[in-house]
Short mmCIF file of C-alpha atoms (C1' of nucleotides) in Angstrom, two decimals:
data_model
loop_
_atom_site.label_atom_id
_atom_site.label_comp_id
_atom_site.label_asym_id
_atom_site.label_seq_id
_atom_site.Cartn_x
_atom_site.Cartn_y
_atom_site.Cartn_z
CA MET A 1 1.09 -16.60 -6.37
CA ASP A 2 3.42 -18.66 -4.33
CA ALA A 3 6.74 -17.04 -3.37
CA PHE A 4 5.81 -14.75 -6.52
CA TYR A 5 9.44 -12.86 -6.83
CA ALA A 6 11.50 -15.50 -5.93
CA SER A 7 9.53 -17.88 -7.90
CA VAL A 8 10.23 -15.56 -11.00
CA GLU A 9 13.90 -15.48 -10.43
CA LEU A 10 14.14 -19.35 -10.09
CA LEU A 11 12.97 -19.47 -13.82
CA ARG A 12 15.92 -17.46 -14.85
CA TYR A 13 18.22 -19.20 -12.53
CA PRO A 14 16.53 -23.07 -12.25
CA GLN A 15 20.13 -23.95 -11.07
CA LEU A 16 18.72 -22.38 -7.53
CA LYS A 17 15.72 -24.43 -6.96
CA GLY A 18 15.23 -26.02 -3.65
CA LEU A 19 18.00 -23.67 -2.29
CA PRO A 20 17.45 -20.97 0.23
CA VAL A 21 16.95 -17.74 -1.63
CA VAL A 22 15.85 -14.33 -0.54
CA ILE A 23 15.12 -11.43 -2.96
CA GLY A 24 15.66 -7.83 -1.55
CA GLY A 25 18.18 -5.18 -1.39
CA GLY A 26 18.98 -2.93 -4.40
CA ARG A 27 21.04 -3.41 -7.17
CA ARG A 28 24.02 -1.90 -5.48
CA SER A 29 24.05 -4.83 -2.83
CA VAL A 30 24.62 -7.60 -5.11
CA ASP A 31 26.26 -6.38 -8.14
CA ALA A 32 28.89 -9.09 -7.55
CA ALA A 33 28.45 -11.87 -10.15
CA ILE A 34 25.03 -11.21 -11.55
CA ALA A 35 25.76 -7.48 -12.85
CA THR A 36 27.89 -8.06 -15.72
CA ASP A 37 27.40 -9.65 -19.16
CA LEU A 38 27.10 -13.22 -18.75
CA PRO A 39 26.92 -16.23 -21.04
CA ALA A 40 23.54 -17.71 -20.22
CA LEU A 41 21.92 -17.22 -16.79
CA ALA A 42 21.21 -20.95 -16.42
CA ASP A 43 24.89 -21.57 -16.69
CA ILE A 44 25.83 -19.67 -13.64
CA PRO A 45 27.55 -21.56 -11.30
CA LEU A 46 26.26 -21.71 -7.93
CA SER A 47 29.50 -20.29 -6.39
CA ASP A 48 29.11 -17.06 -8.58
CA PHE A 49 25.91 -16.55 -6.73
CA PRO A 50 26.41 -13.71 -3.88
CA ARG A 51 25.42 -15.01 -0.56
CA LEU A 52 23.91 -13.43 2.68
CA ASP A 53 26.83 -14.20 4.65
CA GLY A 54 28.86 -10.88 5.62
CA TYR A 55 25.96 -9.01 3.99
CA THR A 56 26.21 -5.27 5.27
CA GLY A 57 23.40 -2.64 4.34
CA ARG A 58 20.26 -1.60 4.31
CA GLY A 59 17.30 -3.33 3.40
CA VAL A 60 14.65 -6.18 3.81
CA ILE A 61 13.46 -9.45 2.31
CA THR A 62 10.65 -8.98 0.14
CA THR A 63 10.39 -12.76 -0.66
CA ALA A 64 12.25 -16.17 0.29
CA THR A 65 12.05 -19.33 -1.37
CA TYR A 66 10.31 -21.86 1.13
CA ALA A 67 13.57 -23.44 1.57
CA ALA A 68 14.69 -20.09 3.04
CA ARG A 69 11.82 -20.15 5.25
CA GLN A 70 12.87 -23.07 6.51
CA PHE A 71 15.54 -21.16 8.44
CA GLY A 72 12.93 -18.73 10.00
CA VAL A 73 13.54 -15.64 7.44
CA GLY A 74 10.58 -14.20 5.51
CA SER A 75 9.06 -10.97 4.05
CA ALA A 76 9.88 -7.75 5.89
CA MET A 77 12.62 -9.11 7.95
CA GLY A 78 15.95 -7.09 7.71
CA LEU A 79 19.06 -8.49 5.49
CA MET A 80 21.05 -8.28 8.30
CA LYS A 81 19.44 -10.34 10.74
CA ALA A 82 18.46 -12.86 8.08
CA ALA A 83 22.33 -13.19 7.18
CA LYS A 84 22.60 -14.28 10.75
CA LEU A 85 19.71 -16.88 10.71
CA CYS A 86 20.77 -18.38 6.82
CA PRO A 87 24.27 -17.17 5.85
CA GLN A 88 24.37 -19.32 3.15
CA ALA A 89 21.40 -18.02 1.67
CA ILE A 90 21.61 -16.42 -1.86
CA ILE A 91 20.67 -13.13 -2.37
CA LEU A 92 18.86 -11.79 -5.55
CA PRO A 93 18.08 -8.02 -6.09
CA VAL A 94 14.80 -7.09 -6.77
CA ASP A 95 13.73 -6.37 -10.57
CA PHE A 96 10.15 -5.12 -10.87
CA ASP A 97 9.72 -4.84 -14.38
CA GLU A 98 10.61 -8.59 -14.49
CA TYR A 99 7.91 -9.38 -11.98
CA ARG A 100 5.19 -6.77 -13.83
CA LYS A 101 5.80 -8.81 -16.82
CA TYR A 102 4.70 -12.20 -15.26
CA SER A 103 2.28 -10.15 -13.31
CA ARG A 104 0.61 -9.09 -16.18
CA LEU A 105 0.73 -12.61 -17.87
CA PHE A 106 -1.12 -14.57 -15.08
CA LYS A 107 -3.82 -11.79 -15.04
CA ALA A 108 -4.52 -12.26 -18.69
CA ILE A 109 -4.83 -16.22 -18.03
CA VAL A 110 -7.30 -15.34 -15.03
CA THR A 111 -9.54 -13.09 -17.03
CA ASP A 112 -9.62 -15.25 -20.07
CA ILE A 113 -11.04 -17.88 -18.01
CA ALA A 114 -13.05 -15.67 -15.67
CA PRO A 115 -13.62 -12.18 -16.88
CA VAL A 116 -14.74 -10.69 -13.65
CA MET A 117 -11.13 -10.18 -11.62
CA GLU A 118 -10.29 -7.44 -9.09
CA ASP A 119 -6.56 -6.36 -9.35
CA ARG A 120 -4.98 -6.63 -5.45
CA GLY A 121 -1.39 -6.07 -6.42
CA ILE A 122 1.14 -7.65 -8.34
CA ASP A 123 0.87 -11.30 -7.45
CA GLU A 124 -3.04 -11.31 -6.27
CA VAL A 125 -6.36 -11.03 -7.38
CA TYR A 126 -10.15 -11.68 -6.59
CA ILE A 127 -11.76 -13.84 -9.09
CA ASP A 128 -15.79 -14.07 -9.36
CA PHE A 129 -16.65 -17.78 -10.14
CA THR A 130 -20.33 -17.05 -9.93
CA GLN A 131 -21.29 -16.62 -13.70
CA VAL A 132 -18.41 -18.57 -15.12
CA PRO A 133 -19.56 -21.66 -16.69
CA GLY A 134 -18.24 -24.78 -14.60
CA GLY A 135 -17.79 -22.42 -11.75
CA GLN A 136 -19.65 -24.36 -9.27
CA ARG A 137 -18.33 -27.86 -10.08
CA GLU A 138 -16.82 -29.41 -7.06
CA GLY A 139 -17.62 -26.30 -5.07
CA GLY A 140 -15.29 -24.44 -7.47
CA ARG A 141 -12.25 -26.67 -7.25
CA VAL A 142 -12.72 -27.88 -10.86
CA LEU A 143 -11.93 -23.97 -11.96
CA ALA A 144 -9.38 -23.40 -9.22
CA ARG A 145 -7.72 -26.42 -10.84
CA LEU A 146 -7.76 -25.23 -14.38
CA MET A 147 -6.49 -21.93 -13.45
CA GLN A 148 -3.54 -23.29 -11.71
CA LYS A 149 -2.76 -25.54 -14.80
CA THR A 150 -3.26 -22.80 -17.27
CA ILE A 151 -1.21 -20.53 -15.26
CA PHE A 152 1.73 -23.07 -14.70
CA GLN A 153 1.58 -24.05 -18.32
CA ALA A 154 2.28 -20.46 -19.54
CA THR A 155 4.48 -19.17 -16.79
CA GLY A 156 6.21 -21.89 -14.80
CA LEU A 157 4.61 -20.68 -11.78
CA THR A 158 2.36 -21.97 -9.37
CA CYS A 159 -0.13 -20.41 -7.35
CA SER A 160 -2.72 -20.93 -4.52
CA VAL A 161 -6.60 -20.39 -4.52
CA GLY A 162 -9.18 -19.92 -1.96
CA VAL A 163 -12.56 -20.36 -2.89
CA ALA A 164 -15.48 -19.02 -0.64
CA PRO A 165 -18.78 -16.89 -0.90
CA ASN A 166 -17.14 -13.64 -0.28
CA LYS A 167 -13.72 -11.93 -0.31
CA LEU A 168 -12.92 -11.87 3.27
CA LEU A 169 -12.98 -15.81 3.30
CA ALA A 170 -11.72 -16.40 0.27
CA LYS A 171 -8.25 -14.54 1.12
CA MET A 172 -8.02 -16.51 4.11
CA ALA A 173 -8.66 -19.86 2.46
CA SER A 174 -6.04 -19.07 0.02
CA GLU A 175 -3.50 -19.39 2.82
CA PHE A 176 -4.55 -22.54 4.06
CA ASN A 177 -2.62 -24.87 1.66
CA LYS A 178 0.25 -23.14 0.20
CA PRO A 179 2.08 -23.59 -2.18
CA GLN A 180 0.12 -24.80 -4.95
CA GLY A 181 -3.22 -25.56 -2.68
CA ILE A 182 -6.48 -24.83 -2.98
CA SER A 183 -8.95 -24.57 -0.17
CA ILE A 184 -12.62 -24.47 -0.39
CA VAL A 185 -14.56 -22.71 2.63
CA LEU A 186 -18.19 -22.92 3.03
CA GLU A 187 -20.73 -20.63 5.30
CA GLN A 188 -20.79 -23.64 7.66
CA ASP A 189 -17.02 -24.14 7.90
CA LEU A 190 -16.82 -20.96 9.96
CA GLU A 191 -16.72 -22.29 13.27
CA ALA A 192 -14.38 -25.38 12.35
CA MET A 193 -12.14 -23.60 9.68
CA ILE A 194 -12.09 -19.71 10.79
CA TRP A 195 -12.77 -19.45 14.36
CA PRO A 196 -9.72 -21.12 15.77
CA LEU A 197 -7.39 -18.51 13.74
CA ALA A 198 -5.69 -15.84 15.18
CA CYS A 199 -7.50 -12.26 14.71
CA ARG A 200 -4.44 -11.44 12.70
CA LYS A 201 -5.17 -13.67 9.86
CA ILE A 202 -8.06 -11.15 9.37
CA ASN A 203 -7.21 -9.17 6.06
CA GLY A 204 -7.30 -5.58 7.79
CA ILE A 205 -6.30 -6.54 11.33
CA GLY A 206 -3.02 -5.49 11.49
CA PRO A 207 -0.12 -5.49 14.20
CA LYS A 208 -1.73 -2.58 16.09
CA ALA A 209 -5.36 -4.08 16.18
CA ASP A 210 -4.15 -7.43 16.84
CA GLU A 211 -2.18 -6.12 20.44
CA LYS A 212 -5.35 -4.02 21.26
CA LEU A 213 -7.57 -7.22 20.68
CA GLN A 214 -5.04 -9.45 22.71
CA GLY A 215 -4.87 -6.67 25.49
CA LEU A 216 -8.61 -7.05 25.69
CA GLY A 217 -8.03 -10.78 25.82
CA ILE A 218 -8.78 -11.75 22.63
CA LYS A 219 -6.78 -14.15 20.51
CA THR A 220 -8.90 -15.99 17.97
CA ILE A 221 -11.56 -14.97 15.46
CA GLY A 222 -13.87 -17.03 17.63
CA GLU A 223 -12.98 -15.09 20.53
CA LEU A 224 -14.05 -11.74 18.42
CA ALA A 225 -17.05 -13.39 17.51
CA ALA A 226 -18.09 -14.46 21.12
CA LYS A 227 -17.98 -10.25 22.04
CA ASP A 228 -21.30 -8.48 20.97
CA LEU A 229 -21.61 -5.50 18.46
CA GLN A 230 -21.76 -2.80 21.26
CA TRP A 231 -18.74 -3.83 23.11
CA LEU A 232 -16.83 -3.70 19.81
CA ILE A 233 -18.43 -0.60 18.85
CA ASP A 234 -17.35 0.91 22.48
CA HIS A 235 -13.71 -0.28 22.24
CA PHE A 236 -13.23 0.27 18.65
CA GLY A 237 -15.67 2.99 17.18
CA GLN A 238 -18.47 2.61 15.10
CA ALA A 239 -16.92 1.86 11.72
CA THR A 240 -14.19 -0.60 13.00
CA GLY A 241 -16.29 -2.03 15.64
CA ALA A 242 -18.97 -3.03 13.14
CA TRP A 243 -16.67 -4.38 10.98
CA MET A 244 -15.03 -6.62 13.28
CA HIS A 245 -17.84 -8.07 14.38
CA GLU A 246 -19.21 -8.83 10.92
CA ALA A 247 -15.87 -10.30 9.70
CA SER A 248 -15.27 -12.17 12.74
CA HIS A 249 -18.90 -13.75 11.49
CA GLY A 250 -17.63 -14.53 8.20
CA ARG A 251 -19.69 -11.69 6.91
CA ASP A 252 -18.44 -9.56 3.79
CA VAL A 253 -20.75 -7.86 1.12
CA ARG A 254 -18.09 -5.94 -0.80
CA GLU A 255 -18.10 -6.40 -4.36
CA LEU A 256 -15.02 -7.17 -6.52
CA VAL A 257 -13.69 -3.79 -7.86
CA THR A 258 -12.83 -4.49 -11.49
CA GLU A 259 -11.62 -1.31 -12.21
CA SER A 260 -10.17 1.93 -10.44
CA GLU A 261 -7.94 5.16 -11.02
CA PRO A 262 -5.13 5.68 -9.21
CA VAL A 263 -5.18 8.21 -6.36
CA SER A 264 -1.44 9.15 -6.01
CA ILE A 265 1.78 8.37 -7.64
CA SER A 266 5.31 8.38 -5.39
CA ARG A 267 8.78 7.62 -5.22
CA GLU A 268 10.81 6.95 -2.48
CA THR A 269 14.37 6.10 -1.35
CA THR A 270 16.25 4.87 1.91
CA PHE A 271 19.72 6.20 1.71
CA ASP A 272 22.73 3.85 2.11
CA ARG A 273 23.75 6.25 5.27
CA ASP A 274 21.59 8.72 7.16
CA LEU A 275 22.08 12.27 5.41
CA HIS A 276 22.25 15.49 7.30
CA ALA A 277 20.12 18.42 5.36
CA VAL A 278 23.01 20.95 5.89
CA ARG A 279 26.30 18.76 5.63
CA ASP A 280 25.13 16.56 2.87
CA LYS A 281 22.88 19.33 0.87
CA ALA A 282 24.37 18.37 -2.35
CA GLU A 283 23.81 14.75 -2.32
CA LEU A 284 20.21 15.57 -0.92
CA GLY A 285 19.33 17.95 -3.53
CA ALA A 286 20.79 15.59 -6.04
CA VAL A 287 18.43 12.67 -4.60
CA PHE A 288 15.38 14.98 -4.26
CA THR A 289 15.93 16.31 -8.19
CA ARG A 290 16.03 12.62 -9.13
CA LEU A 291 13.15 11.52 -7.29
CA CYS A 292 10.98 14.42 -8.90
CA GLU A 293 12.11 13.32 -12.44
CA GLN A 294 11.02 9.78 -11.59
CA VAL A 295 7.88 10.60 -10.52
CA ALA A 296 7.22 12.88 -13.45
CA GLY A 297 8.25 10.13 -15.42
CA ASP A 298 5.59 7.50 -13.92
CA LEU A 299 3.16 10.38 -14.60
CA GLN A 300 3.96 10.85 -18.13
CA ARG A 301 3.59 6.92 -18.87
CA LYS A 302 0.70 6.91 -16.92
CA GLY A 303 -1.19 9.46 -18.30
CA TYR A 304 -1.96 11.80 -15.40
CA LEU A 305 -1.41 15.16 -13.67
CA GLY A 306 -1.81 16.38 -10.37
CA LYS A 307 -2.12 19.35 -8.02
CA THR A 308 -1.31 18.18 -4.54
CA ILE A 309 2.76 17.61 -4.25
CA GLY A 310 3.84 15.80 -1.21
CA ILE A 311 7.07 14.93 0.36
CA LYS A 312 7.96 12.39 3.03
CA LEU A 313 10.84 12.42 5.39
CA ARG A 314 11.99 9.50 7.64
CA PHE A 315 14.42 10.33 10.43
CA ASP A 316 17.38 8.20 11.84
CA ASP A 317 15.04 7.44 14.61
CA PHE A 318 12.59 6.23 12.15
CA LYS A 319 10.11 8.47 12.55
CA GLY A 320 8.44 10.49 9.80
CA VAL A 321 6.92 13.55 8.51
CA THR A 322 4.88 14.43 5.40
CA ARG A 323 4.36 17.77 3.98
CA ASP A 324 1.61 18.50 1.32
CA GLN A 325 1.23 21.56 -0.88
CA THR A 326 -2.16 21.88 -3.04
CA LEU A 327 -1.65 24.32 -6.03
CA ASP A 328 -4.73 25.85 -8.23
CA HIS A 329 -3.58 24.10 -11.38
CA TYR A 330 -2.42 20.72 -12.22
CA ILE A 331 1.21 19.90 -13.19
CA GLY A 332 3.38 16.82 -14.00
CA ASP A 333 6.98 17.79 -15.17
CA ALA A 334 9.72 17.41 -13.05
CA ALA A 335 10.55 20.95 -12.29
CA ALA A 336 7.16 21.85 -11.56
CA ILE A 337 7.10 19.03 -8.94
CA ARG A 338 10.34 19.78 -7.79
CA SER A 339 9.35 23.35 -7.12
CA ALA A 340 6.42 22.63 -5.36
CA ALA A 341 7.85 19.68 -3.23
CA GLY A 342 10.58 22.31 -2.50
CA GLN A 343 7.80 24.74 -0.99
CA ALA A 344 6.57 21.65 1.20
CA LEU A 345 10.14 20.63 2.22
CA LYS A 346 10.32 24.06 3.55
CA ARG A 347 7.74 23.45 6.31
CA ALA A 348 9.23 20.61 7.72
CA PRO A 349 11.55 20.56 10.28
CA LEU A 350 15.36 19.42 9.03
CA THR A 351 17.87 19.22 12.09
CA GLN A 352 17.67 15.47 12.15
CA ARG A 353 19.43 13.30 10.16
CA LEU A 354 17.45 11.64 7.50
CA ARG A 355 17.32 8.32 6.07
CA LEU A 356 14.39 8.42 3.66
CA LEU A 357 13.06 11.13 1.12
CA GLY A 358 9.99 10.82 -0.82
CA VAL A 359 8.34 12.76 -3.32
CA ARG A 360 4.37 12.10 -4.19
CA VAL A 361 1.77 13.56 -6.32
CA GLY A 362 -2.02 13.56 -5.71
CA ALA A 363 -5.29 14.82 -6.49
CA LEU A 364 -4.70 13.11 -9.99
CA ILE A 365 -6.33 13.71 -12.82
CA LYS A 366 -6.31 12.31 -16.46
CA THR A 367 -3.97 14.48 -18.69
CA GLU A 368 -6.66 14.70 -21.39
CA ASP A 369 -9.25 15.85 -18.56
CA ALA A 370 -7.14 18.75 -17.17
CA PRO A 371 -8.06 22.20 -17.89
CA VAL A 372 -5.90 23.52 -20.35
CA GLN A 373 -3.14 25.84 -18.72
CA GLY A 374 -3.08 28.95 -20.27
CA GLY A 375 -6.04 28.61 -22.28
CA LYS A 376 -9.14 30.44 -22.46
CA GLN A 377 -10.10 31.25 -18.68
CA PRO A 378 -13.82 31.48 -17.64
CA ILE A 379 -14.03 35.06 -16.30
CA PRO A 380 -14.40 35.32 -12.62
CA ARG A 381 -17.31 37.15 -11.35
CA PRO A 382 -19.35 36.85 -7.95
CA ALA A 383 -21.07 33.63 -7.37
CA GLN A 384 -24.62 33.61 -8.89
CA GLU A 385 -25.99 31.76 -5.79
CA ALA A 386 -24.83 34.79 -3.44
CA LEU A 387 -27.04 36.96 -5.82
CA LEU A 388 -29.96 34.64 -6.05
CA PHE A 389 -30.18 34.06 -2.19
CA PRO A 390 -28.58 37.07 -0.63
CA GLU A 391 -30.34 36.34 2.59
CA ASP A 392 -28.50 33.23 3.07
"C1'" DT B 1 22.30 -5.20 13.11
"C1'" DC B 2 17.13 -2.30 12.59
"C1'" DT B 3 13.10 -1.70 10.16
"C1'" DG B 4 12.20 -1.05 1.19
"C1'" DG B 5 8.89 0.88 -1.87
"C1'" DG B 6 4.55 1.69 -3.83
"C1'" DG B 7 0.22 2.52 -2.47
"C1'" DT B 8 -5.19 3.06 -0.33
"C1'" DC B 9 -8.26 4.32 3.28
"C1'" DC B 10 -9.52 6.48 7.75
"C1'" DT B 11 -9.73 10.11 10.99
"C1'" DA B 12 -9.39 14.66 12.97
"C1'" DG B 13 -8.86 19.69 13.10
"C1'" DG B 14 -8.88 23.98 10.71
"C1'" DA B 15 -10.27 27.24 7.00
"C1'" DC B 16 -13.86 28.65 4.60
"C1'" DC B 17 -18.54 28.79 2.78
"C1'" DC B 18 -23.69 29.56 2.65
"C1'" DT C 1 -22.43 39.23 24.46
"C1'" DC C 2 -22.57 35.12 22.60
"C1'" DT C 3 -22.09 31.46 19.29
"C1'" DG C 4 -26.11 26.90 14.45
"C1'" DG C 5 -25.81 23.63 11.02
"C1'" DG C 6 -25.03 22.14 7.42
"C1'" DG C 7 -21.19 21.31 3.50
"C1'" DT C 8 -16.18 21.05 1.11
"C1'" DC C 9 -11.47 21.27 0.95
"C1'" DC C 10 -6.77 20.90 2.99
"C1'" DT C 11 -3.42 18.98 5.72
"C1'" DA C 12 -0.77 15.35 8.79
"C1'" DG C 13 -0.48 11.29 10.70
"C1'" DG C 14 -1.41 6.45 11.05
"C1'" DA C 15 -2.91 1.61 10.32
"C1'" DC C 16 -2.66 -1.64 6.86
"C1'" DC C 17 -1.74 -4.07 2.34
"C1'" DC C 18 0.90 -6.46 -1.32
#
DNA sequence: TCTGGGGTCCTAGGACCC
DNA sequence: TCTGGGGTCCTAGGACCC
């Protein structure tokens, strides 16, 4: 989806169309005009919208409209920095509930047209065109156009589509023509369309891998493809080296993953100001309890229990630690999570000021699949294998 | 003027078991 | 006095993605 969060906001506030708008920060940061009850959202005069100018506070941009991107602001940029680059930009708080609503809407349209879909987050999917009637017409362009049109008619939102023989290339293709673009990449286009790109464009090569590659004199995917397999394995290890070799040649055999279970559920928060474990004990304790309650609520709503409880700290120097605590039974209620997380927290260093606290529950199991607590337990006895094979 | 929140996957070491 | 070869589970950190 194109500039997804910002585009959803523009549906509510059409008067912002064409203007630099950034989404980011919490409710607190922009409660000015938007917070109180309003006549009609579309009637709010432009002058009532909060601007980035003079913004103080933590947080990053999650999405910027294309008009805002002209000023050099974009995703993951600190809001304070963005305020310098584009003070006149309008800032709106994130509203995940609203984005999730539109996320469900567009995904429902996709699966209506093409049932084999892999969910890649709130605004992205992989779609298998192979078995869809008409999926091969004009190399996939006809079906891509149909998707765009249907999604736009139902939601008013635009998207970009990349069509290719595999997920790796489709993802890269989808970036070629944003917004509202369609790009088709065939195997024979590798040299002309993929090899000139920076290695960073490969989904899976991030800042660290890219830096290391550059240190080895490799900037483009073509340069990566020119290296032989053994050389890459020597520098990046068996798995990563072999994967890089395949990716640089446009090869990817991964199937679409159409269903999956969550691995962990977590909540975390960055404080308005750094807190000290001793001096701000009460405040920290209240946040800790709230995070546990939120995680418990998430588990309950989604129908899971977990037995590995973890905490995450980020210190004022941005370094972080995690501590895990695995129980011998599954839990889901806030008090039990708080208790286990408290145990984990005790094992973490707490002398430095904190900027973030998080609580996570992992080793999940569907509530209905969990062993019944306090129910009939099997009577423990010596392992039978030991009796049957005493010599080993 | 530092840098959100929610995730997944991988690696590596240690405990423990057979 | 010296010391295998599996395997699983747990923990911690880190890279990466949306």
